[in-house]
Structure formats: C-alpha cells, structure tokens
PDB file of C-alpha atoms in Angstrom:
ATOM      1  CA  GLY Z   1      31.490  10.571 -20.705  1.00  0.00           C
ATOM      2  CA  GLU Z   2      31.260  10.627 -16.915  1.00  0.00           C
ATOM      3  CA  SER Z   3      30.791   7.503 -14.841  1.00  0.00           C
ATOM      4  CA  VAL Z   4      28.181   8.794 -12.420  1.00  0.00           C
ATOM      5  CA  GLY Z   5      25.403   6.777 -14.063  1.00  0.00           C
ATOM      6  CA  LEU Z   6      27.036   3.349 -13.841  1.00  0.00           C
ATOM      7  CA  HIS Z   7      24.847   1.952 -11.069  1.00  0.00           C
ATOM      8  CA  LEU Z   8      21.609   3.785 -11.726  1.00  0.00           C
ATOM      9  CA  PRO Z   9      18.208   2.264 -12.461  1.00  0.00           C
ATOM     10  CA  THR Z  10      17.469   2.570 -16.153  1.00  0.00           C
ATOM     11  CA  LEU Z  11      14.216   3.280 -17.923  1.00  0.00           C
ATOM     12  CA  SER Z  12      14.237   2.215 -21.563  1.00  0.00           C
ATOM     13  CA  VAL Z  13      11.573   3.614 -23.881  1.00  0.00           C
ATOM     14  CA  GLN Z  14      10.846   3.735 -27.584  1.00  0.00           C
ATOM     15  CA  GLU Z  15      11.112   7.042 -29.365  1.00  0.00           C
ATOM     16  CA  GLY Z  16       7.683   8.666 -29.431  1.00  0.00           C
ATOM     17  CA  ASP Z  17       6.399   6.908 -26.318  1.00  0.00           C
ATOM     18  CA  ASN Z  18       5.666   8.697 -23.070  1.00  0.00           C
ATOM     19  CA  SER Z  19       8.137   8.292 -20.201  1.00  0.00           C
ATOM     20  CA  ILE Z  20       7.430   8.350 -16.490  1.00  0.00           C
ATOM     21  CA  ILE Z  21      10.323   8.732 -14.077  1.00  0.00           C
ATOM     22  CA  ASN Z  22       9.573   8.281 -10.398  1.00  0.00           C
ATOM     23  CA  CYS Z  23      11.174   9.611  -7.259  1.00  0.00           C
ATOM     24  CA  ALA Z  24      10.484   8.966  -3.583  1.00  0.00           C
ATOM     25  CA  TYR Z  25      11.544  11.873  -1.415  1.00  0.00           C
ATOM     26  CA  SER Z  26      12.514  11.689   2.211  1.00  0.00           C
ATOM     27  CA  ASN Z  27      11.311  14.740   4.099  1.00  0.00           C
ATOM     28  CA  SER Z  28       7.625  15.410   4.658  1.00  0.00           C
ATOM     29  CA  ALA Z  29       8.510  19.029   5.489  1.00  0.00           C
ATOM     30  CA  SER Z  30      10.029  19.674   2.055  1.00  0.00           C
ATOM     31  CA  ASP Z  31       8.279  22.573   0.368  1.00  0.00           C
ATOM     32  CA  TYR Z  32       9.854  22.730  -3.062  1.00  0.00           C
ATOM     33  CA  PHE Z  33      10.866  20.106  -5.593  1.00  0.00           C
ATOM     34  CA  ILE Z  34      12.883  20.251  -8.780  1.00  0.00           C
ATOM     35  CA  TRP Z  35      13.659  17.880 -11.625  1.00  0.00           C
ATOM     36  CA  TYR Z  36      17.066  18.107 -13.281  1.00  0.00           C
ATOM     37  CA  LYS Z  37      18.412  16.515 -16.447  1.00  0.00           C
ATOM     38  CA  GLN Z  38      22.067  15.619 -16.714  1.00  0.00           C
ATOM     39  CA  GLU Z  39      23.564  14.687 -20.045  1.00  0.00           C
ATOM     40  CA  SER Z  40      26.885  12.912 -20.249  1.00  0.00           C
ATOM     41  CA  GLY Z  41      29.769  15.249 -19.512  1.00  0.00           C
ATOM     42  CA  LYS Z  42      27.563  18.133 -18.443  1.00  0.00           C
ATOM     43  CA  GLY Z  43      26.185  19.652 -15.286  1.00  0.00           C
ATOM     44  CA  PRO Z  44      22.574  19.176 -14.188  1.00  0.00           C
ATOM     45  CA  GLN Z  45      20.096  21.328 -16.054  1.00  0.00           C
ATOM     46  CA  PHE Z  46      16.813  22.581 -14.594  1.00  0.00           C
ATOM     47  CA  ILE Z  47      13.701  21.057 -16.195  1.00  0.00           C
ATOM     48  CA  ILE Z  48      10.696  21.903 -14.047  1.00  0.00           C
ATOM     49  CA  ASP Z  49       9.817  22.646 -10.450  1.00  0.00           C
ATOM     50  CA  ILE Z  50       6.770  22.414  -8.204  1.00  0.00           C
ATOM     51  CA  ARG Z  51       5.881  23.821  -4.811  1.00  0.00           C
ATOM     52  CA  SER Z  52       4.327  21.728  -2.081  1.00  0.00           C
ATOM     53  CA  ASN Z  53       0.995  23.540  -2.319  1.00  0.00           C
ATOM     54  CA  MET Z  54       0.510  22.139  -5.829  1.00  0.00           C
ATOM     55  CA  ASP Z  55      -0.006  18.584  -7.047  1.00  0.00           C
ATOM     56  CA  LYS Z  56       0.635  19.068 -10.750  1.00  0.00           C
ATOM     57  CA  ARG Z  57       2.572  21.407 -12.985  1.00  0.00           C
ATOM     58  CA  GLN Z  58       3.036  21.305 -16.728  1.00  0.00           C
ATOM     59  CA  GLY Z  59       5.799  22.567 -18.930  1.00  0.00           C
ATOM     60  CA  GLN Z  60       6.670  22.005 -22.529  1.00  0.00           C
ATOM     61  CA  ARG Z  61       6.346  18.222 -23.047  1.00  0.00           C
ATOM     62  CA  VAL Z  62       6.940  17.647 -19.340  1.00  0.00           C
ATOM     63  CA  THR Z  63       4.599  17.301 -16.378  1.00  0.00           C
ATOM     64  CA  VAL Z  64       5.519  16.938 -12.737  1.00  0.00           C
ATOM     65  CA  LEU Z  65       3.136  15.265 -10.303  1.00  0.00           C
ATOM     66  CA  LEU Z  66       3.469  15.533  -6.555  1.00  0.00           C
ATOM     67  CA  ASN Z  67       1.786  13.167  -4.100  1.00  0.00           C
ATOM     68  CA  LYS Z  68       2.571  14.405  -0.614  1.00  0.00           C
ATOM     69  CA  THR Z  69       0.605  11.615   1.062  1.00  0.00           C
ATOM     70  CA  VAL Z  70       3.128   9.021  -0.053  1.00  0.00           C
ATOM     71  CA  LYS Z  71       6.054  11.430  -0.614  1.00  0.00           C
ATOM     72  CA  HIS Z  72       6.245  10.653  -4.295  1.00  0.00           C
ATOM     73  CA  LEU Z  73       7.256  12.787  -7.221  1.00  0.00           C
ATOM     74  CA  SER Z  74       7.080  11.862 -10.878  1.00  0.00           C
ATOM     75  CA  LEU Z  75       8.249  13.384 -14.133  1.00  0.00           C
ATOM     76  CA  GLN Z  76       6.286  12.623 -17.272  1.00  0.00           C
ATOM     77  CA  ILE Z  77       7.862  13.284 -20.649  1.00  0.00           C
ATOM     78  CA  ALA Z  78       5.515  13.229 -23.612  1.00  0.00           C
ATOM     79  CA  ALA Z  79       6.617  11.905 -27.017  1.00  0.00           C
ATOM     80  CA  THR Z  80      10.102  11.025 -25.803  1.00  0.00           C
ATOM     81  CA  GLN Z  81      12.899  11.927 -28.194  1.00  0.00           C
ATOM     82  CA  PRO Z  82      16.504  10.689 -28.498  1.00  0.00           C
ATOM     83  CA  GLY Z  83      17.652  14.026 -27.089  1.00  0.00           C
ATOM     84  CA  ASP Z  84      15.843  13.186 -23.867  1.00  0.00           C
ATOM     85  CA  SER Z  85      18.354  10.410 -23.130  1.00  0.00           C
ATOM     86  CA  ALA Z  86      20.094  11.450 -19.921  1.00  0.00           C
ATOM     87  CA  VAL Z  87      20.155  10.908 -16.174  1.00  0.00           C
ATOM     88  CA  TYR Z  88      17.251  12.563 -14.373  1.00  0.00           C
ATOM     89  CA  PHE Z  89      17.461  13.707 -10.757  1.00  0.00           C
ATOM     90  CA  CYS Z  90      14.760  14.844  -8.423  1.00  0.00           C
ATOM     91  CA  ALA Z  91      15.682  17.273  -5.660  1.00  0.00           C
ATOM     92  CA  GLU Z  92      13.771  18.416  -2.598  1.00  0.00           C
ATOM     93  CA  LYS Z  93      14.208  21.522  -0.487  1.00  0.00           C
ATOM     94  CA  PRO Z  94      13.396  20.961   3.192  1.00  0.00           C
ATOM     95  CA  GLY Z  95      11.258  23.777   4.563  1.00  0.00           C
ATOM     96  CA  GLY Z  96      13.305  26.438   6.332  1.00  0.00           C
ATOM     97  CA  TYR Z  97      16.590  25.226   4.865  1.00  0.00           C
ATOM     98  CA  ASN Z  98      18.468  26.771   1.956  1.00  0.00           C
ATOM     99  CA  LYS Z  99      19.678  23.518   0.481  1.00  0.00           C
ATOM    100  CA  LEU Z 100      18.645  20.873  -1.993  1.00  0.00           C
ATOM    101  CA  ILE Z 101      18.709  17.136  -1.309  1.00  0.00           C
ATOM    102  CA  PHE Z 102      19.166  15.120  -4.476  1.00  0.00           C
ATOM    103  CA  GLY Z 103      17.970  11.646  -5.303  1.00  0.00           C
ATOM    104  CA  ALA Z 104      20.373   9.104  -6.785  1.00  0.00           C
ATOM    105  CA  GLY Z 105      18.979   9.556 -10.292  1.00  0.00           C
ATOM    106  CA  THR Z 106      17.399   7.471 -13.058  1.00  0.00           C
ATOM    107  CA  ARG Z 107      18.904   6.914 -16.473  1.00  0.00           C
ATOM    108  CA  LEU Z 108      16.494   7.338 -19.384  1.00  0.00           C
ATOM    109  CA  ALA Z 109      17.499   5.482 -22.545  1.00  0.00           C
ATOM    110  CA  VAL Z 110      15.498   6.293 -25.682  1.00  0.00           C
ATOM    111  CA  HIS Z 111      15.616   3.767 -28.504  1.00  0.00           C
ATOM    112  CA  PRO Z 112      14.692   4.497 -32.115  1.00  0.00           C
TER     113      PRO Z 112
ATOM    114  CA  GLU Q   1      25.178  34.339 -21.721  1.00  0.00           C
ATOM    115  CA  ALA Q   2      24.247  33.415 -18.158  1.00  0.00           C
ATOM    116  CA  GLN Q   3      26.611  30.772 -16.904  1.00  0.00           C
ATOM    117  CA  VAL Q   4      28.563  29.200 -14.084  1.00  0.00           C
ATOM    118  CA  THR Q   5      32.193  28.548 -15.027  1.00  0.00           C
ATOM    119  CA  GLN Q   6      34.420  26.035 -13.279  1.00  0.00           C
ATOM    120  CA  ASN Q   7      38.129  25.465 -13.787  1.00  0.00           C
ATOM    121  CA  PRO Q   8      39.774  23.155 -14.394  1.00  0.00           C
ATOM    122  CA  ARG Q   9      37.464  20.614 -16.047  1.00  0.00           C
ATOM    123  CA  TYR Q  10      39.842  17.754 -15.337  1.00  0.00           C
ATOM    124  CA  LEU Q  11      42.567  17.469 -12.715  1.00  0.00           C
ATOM    125  CA  ILE Q  12      44.815  14.634 -11.597  1.00  0.00           C
ATOM    126  CA  THR Q  13      46.841  15.304  -8.481  1.00  0.00           C
ATOM    127  CA  VAL Q  14      48.776  13.504  -5.783  1.00  0.00           C
ATOM    128  CA  THR Q  15      47.776  12.971  -2.174  1.00  0.00           C
ATOM    129  CA  GLY Q  16      48.547  15.965   0.011  1.00  0.00           C
ATOM    130  CA  LYS Q  17      49.146  18.538  -2.715  1.00  0.00           C
ATOM    131  CA  LYS Q  18      46.916  21.552  -2.120  1.00  0.00           C
ATOM    132  CA  LEU Q  19      44.588  22.491  -4.938  1.00  0.00           C
ATOM    133  CA  THR Q  20      41.873  25.004  -5.716  1.00  0.00           C
ATOM    134  CA  VAL Q  21      38.931  24.612  -8.054  1.00  0.00           C
ATOM    135  CA  THR Q  22      37.564  27.950  -9.159  1.00  0.00           C
ATOM    136  CA  CYS Q  23      33.913  28.830  -9.738  1.00  0.00           C
ATOM    137  CA  SER Q  24      32.569  32.038 -11.183  1.00  0.00           C
ATOM    138  CA  GLN Q  25      29.031  33.130 -12.074  1.00  0.00           C
ATOM    139  CA  ASN Q  26      27.925  36.132 -14.125  1.00  0.00           C
ATOM    140  CA  MET Q  27      24.304  36.336 -12.960  1.00  0.00           C
ATOM    141  CA  ASN Q  28      24.812  38.403  -9.792  1.00  0.00           C
ATOM    142  CA  HIS Q  29      23.471  35.491  -7.768  1.00  0.00           C
ATOM    143  CA  GLU Q  30      23.671  35.650  -3.995  1.00  0.00           C
ATOM    144  CA  TYR Q  31      23.615  31.931  -3.287  1.00  0.00           C
ATOM    145  CA  MET Q  32      26.408  29.616  -4.392  1.00  0.00           C
ATOM    146  CA  SER Q  33      27.228  26.052  -3.446  1.00  0.00           C
ATOM    147  CA  TRP Q  34      29.541  23.148  -4.149  1.00  0.00           C
ATOM    148  CA  TYR Q  35      28.474  19.555  -4.662  1.00  0.00           C
ATOM    149  CA  ARG Q  36      30.268  16.318  -5.241  1.00  0.00           C
ATOM    150  CA  GLN Q  37      28.751  13.575  -7.343  1.00  0.00           C
ATOM    151  CA  ASP Q  38      29.642   9.934  -6.869  1.00  0.00           C
ATOM    152  CA  PRO Q  39      28.158   6.841  -8.569  1.00  0.00           C
ATOM    153  CA  GLY Q  40      24.836   5.842  -7.038  1.00  0.00           C
ATOM    154  CA  LEU Q  41      24.867   8.691  -4.511  1.00  0.00           C
ATOM    155  CA  GLY Q  42      23.529  11.614  -6.496  1.00  0.00           C
ATOM    156  CA  LEU Q  43      24.800  15.076  -5.609  1.00  0.00           C
ATOM    157  CA  ARG Q  44      25.838  15.863  -2.057  1.00  0.00           C
ATOM    158  CA  GLN Q  45      26.382  19.390  -0.871  1.00  0.00           C
ATOM    159  CA  ILE Q  46      29.839  20.259   0.433  1.00  0.00           C
ATOM    160  CA  TYR Q  47      29.573  23.951   1.316  1.00  0.00           C
ATOM    161  CA  TYR Q  48      27.291  26.809   0.478  1.00  0.00           C
ATOM    162  CA  SER Q  49      27.369  30.582   0.677  1.00  0.00           C
ATOM    163  CA  MET Q  50      24.382  32.838   1.199  1.00  0.00           C
ATOM    164  CA  ASN Q  51      26.302  35.977   0.261  1.00  0.00           C
ATOM    165  CA  VAL Q  52      29.727  37.590   0.352  1.00  0.00           C
ATOM    166  CA  GLU Q  53      31.692  36.545   3.443  1.00  0.00           C
ATOM    167  CA  VAL Q  54      28.880  34.193   4.516  1.00  0.00           C
ATOM    168  CA  THR Q  55      29.634  30.478   4.153  1.00  0.00           C
ATOM    169  CA  ASP Q  56      28.380  27.347   5.865  1.00  0.00           C
ATOM    170  CA  LYS Q  57      28.899  23.615   5.842  1.00  0.00           C
ATOM    171  CA  GLY Q  58      26.772  21.315   3.753  1.00  0.00           C
ATOM    172  CA  ASP Q  59      26.394  17.593   4.238  1.00  0.00           C
ATOM    173  CA  VAL Q  60      29.957  16.473   3.441  1.00  0.00           C
ATOM    174  CA  PRO Q  61      32.339  19.354   4.338  1.00  0.00           C
ATOM    175  CA  GLU Q  62      35.240  17.341   5.764  1.00  0.00           C
ATOM    176  CA  GLY Q  63      38.501  17.967   3.905  1.00  0.00           C
ATOM    177  CA  TYR Q  64      37.242  21.047   2.060  1.00  0.00           C
ATOM    178  CA  LYS Q  65      37.373  24.803   2.506  1.00  0.00           C
ATOM    179  CA  VAL Q  66      35.678  27.620   0.654  1.00  0.00           C
ATOM    180  CA  SER Q  67      35.799  31.384   0.559  1.00  0.00           C
ATOM    181  CA  ARG Q  68      33.441  34.082  -0.739  1.00  0.00           C
ATOM    182  CA  LYS Q  69      35.354  37.334  -0.986  1.00  0.00           C
ATOM    183  CA  GLU Q  70      33.440  38.506  -4.041  1.00  0.00           C
ATOM    184  CA  LYS Q  71      29.875  37.828  -5.080  1.00  0.00           C
ATOM    185  CA  ARG Q  72      30.776  36.190  -8.381  1.00  0.00           C
ATOM    186  CA  ASN Q  73      33.517  33.799  -7.147  1.00  0.00           C
ATOM    187  CA  PHE Q  74      33.318  30.794  -4.859  1.00  0.00           C
ATOM    188  CA  PRO Q  75      36.515  28.707  -4.943  1.00  0.00           C
ATOM    189  CA  LEU Q  76      36.717  25.217  -3.452  1.00  0.00           C
ATOM    190  CA  ILE Q  77      39.986  24.466  -1.668  1.00  0.00           C
ATOM    191  CA  LEU Q  78      41.396  21.069  -0.831  1.00  0.00           C
ATOM    192  CA  GLU Q  79      44.281  21.706   1.579  1.00  0.00           C
ATOM    193  CA  SER Q  80      45.493  18.104   1.626  1.00  0.00           C
ATOM    194  CA  PRO Q  81      43.625  16.013  -0.944  1.00  0.00           C
ATOM    195  CA  SER Q  82      43.135  12.316  -0.314  1.00  0.00           C
ATOM    196  CA  PRO Q  83      42.036   9.525  -2.685  1.00  0.00           C
ATOM    197  CA  ASN Q  84      38.509   9.487  -1.184  1.00  0.00           C
ATOM    198  CA  GLN Q  85      38.063  12.970  -2.592  1.00  0.00           C
ATOM    199  CA  THR Q  86      38.293  11.598  -6.092  1.00  0.00           C
ATOM    200  CA  SER Q  87      34.935  12.648  -7.494  1.00  0.00           C
ATOM    201  CA  LEU Q  88      33.038  14.848  -9.916  1.00  0.00           C
ATOM    202  CA  TYR Q  89      32.500  18.322  -8.489  1.00  0.00           C
ATOM    203  CA  PHE Q  90      29.837  20.844  -9.411  1.00  0.00           C
ATOM    204  CA  CYS Q  91      29.474  24.466  -8.496  1.00  0.00           C
ATOM    205  CA  ALA Q  92      25.977  25.941  -8.550  1.00  0.00           C
ATOM    206  CA  SER Q  93      24.497  29.395  -8.092  1.00  0.00           C
ATOM    207  CA  SER Q  94      20.978  30.670  -7.607  1.00  0.00           C
ATOM    208  CA  LEU Q  95      19.311  34.056  -7.341  1.00  0.00           C
ATOM    209  CA  THR Q  96      17.378  33.755  -4.176  1.00  0.00           C
ATOM    210  CA  ARG Q  97      17.926  32.326  -0.762  1.00  0.00           C
ATOM    211  CA  THR Q  98      14.364  32.693   0.436  1.00  0.00           C
ATOM    212  CA  ALA Q  99      12.252  29.895   1.825  1.00  0.00           C
ATOM    213  CA  ALA Q 100      10.255  29.889  -1.404  1.00  0.00           C
ATOM    214  CA  GLY Q 101      12.957  27.849  -3.058  1.00  0.00           C
ATOM    215  CA  THR Q 102      15.052  28.482  -6.064  1.00  0.00           C
ATOM    216  CA  GLU Q 103      16.417  27.061  -9.250  1.00  0.00           C
ATOM    217  CA  ALA Q 104      20.113  26.376  -9.302  1.00  0.00           C
ATOM    218  CA  PHE Q 105      22.374  26.861 -12.316  1.00  0.00           C
ATOM    219  CA  PHE Q 106      25.200  24.354 -12.447  1.00  0.00           C
ATOM    220  CA  GLY Q 107      28.673  24.548 -13.875  1.00  0.00           C
ATOM    221  CA  GLN Q 108      30.061  21.955 -16.282  1.00  0.00           C
ATOM    222  CA  GLY Q 109      31.802  19.988 -13.558  1.00  0.00           C
ATOM    223  CA  THR Q 110      35.387  19.262 -12.504  1.00  0.00           C
ATOM    224  CA  ARG Q 111      36.595  15.678 -12.598  1.00  0.00           C
ATOM    225  CA  LEU Q 112      39.196  15.327  -9.835  1.00  0.00           C
ATOM    226  CA  THR Q 113      41.395  12.272  -9.404  1.00  0.00           C
ATOM    227  CA  VAL Q 114      43.667  12.025  -6.364  1.00  0.00           C
ATOM    228  CA  VAL Q 115      46.331   9.330  -6.585  1.00  0.00           C
TER     229      VAL Q 115
END
C-alpha cells in the first residue's frame, strides 16, 4: 500500500458503530466542500459534497454537516463497516477560484 | 466505464532524466489537474487546465510542466527531476469549471521515486 497515511490522525471504531470525522477548513470565503475517501493504493473517491448555503446534507449512510461560524466540516458514517476503512479527506473550494484545497486527512480504522 | 487513466503506476528514475506521466480521461471533461500527495500534507495542486490550450499554475508548480493539446489528455512533464519530487501523483478531471463547484474524478496514482 501507499505511505501517505503514515502520520495521519487515526479514528478507531467498532464495526456497526457510527463514525464522525472532523475537518477544520481555512477560508471563510469557500463556497463548496467535498469529502473524499482514499483506500490504500487507490486515488481519492468522491463521497458527498455540500454547498455553503446548506448546513446539512445526507447520502447513503453518510451525512455531512457544515458549521460556517467556526469553519468546521464533519462527515458522519452510520453503521460503520470494514469496507469503510480508509483515509478520508475534506476539500474546500474558495469562492471565485477553480481549485480545491485539501486537508491532511484522517485515517478511519474499523475493528470487528 | 468513466475513468481517469494514468501511466505509469510506478516509476523509479535518476536525477535529471526527463520524464512524462500521462493522464487521459474519457468523460469529455473540460477541467483537468495534477496533484502531488506527500505524507501529512494531503493533496497539493501542481497545475490545472480549464480547457484545451489553457493551463495555469497551482500551488506547487516549480519543476513541472504540463500541456493540453487535446481535451482528453493532460501529461505532466518533469524536465529535470530531483529527489524532492519523489511523491505520489494524481491526475483529476471534472466536468465543470463554474463557480458552483464540481466533483473531481481521480486517477489511480503514479508513485514516482527520483534517486
């Protein structure tokens, strides 16, 4: 596998529990946010996104919460499964710019 | 199948020997970009392209070149690689370049080691 996750914070959860992964973003003018999942040896994969005019969005087993007051983003995964084990990145898009700024990532480890 | 394809997946080279990492997407996306990923730093953008013949620097462009002669291809060129360019590289493409934001599709990555 790749070594990009060596120095990342790790969240360890039991299979079946809910997981909450947090992210502090940097730019108050960011208008779009994305969560990505990266499994070992693979590229990042889109999970869910949210625009700045929303504070919550739900997908299948995942929910993203946005708190613009404190520039905080979270990803909630319900009933965490072993296949959810990966590194999770948040990304923000500063308003008026066509680029994404990525966080350093959090490793999620799911134990049986 | 919609995908972004990078080649090679793994490459070991020597300092100063020019190399090219290819990237191709089959989704007719306008926007393409290159990132490098290093431990603890997340992904940092190297270059991006809004459309054919339109490219611009990202956050860490030094030592890299790109070209966008066709919509589907966006090669990354290292004219004179150095050991500090040892990294994991990702190409990404997305449909839209509007201010509304977009979802990026990533390739599988290229692990480059410069000795």
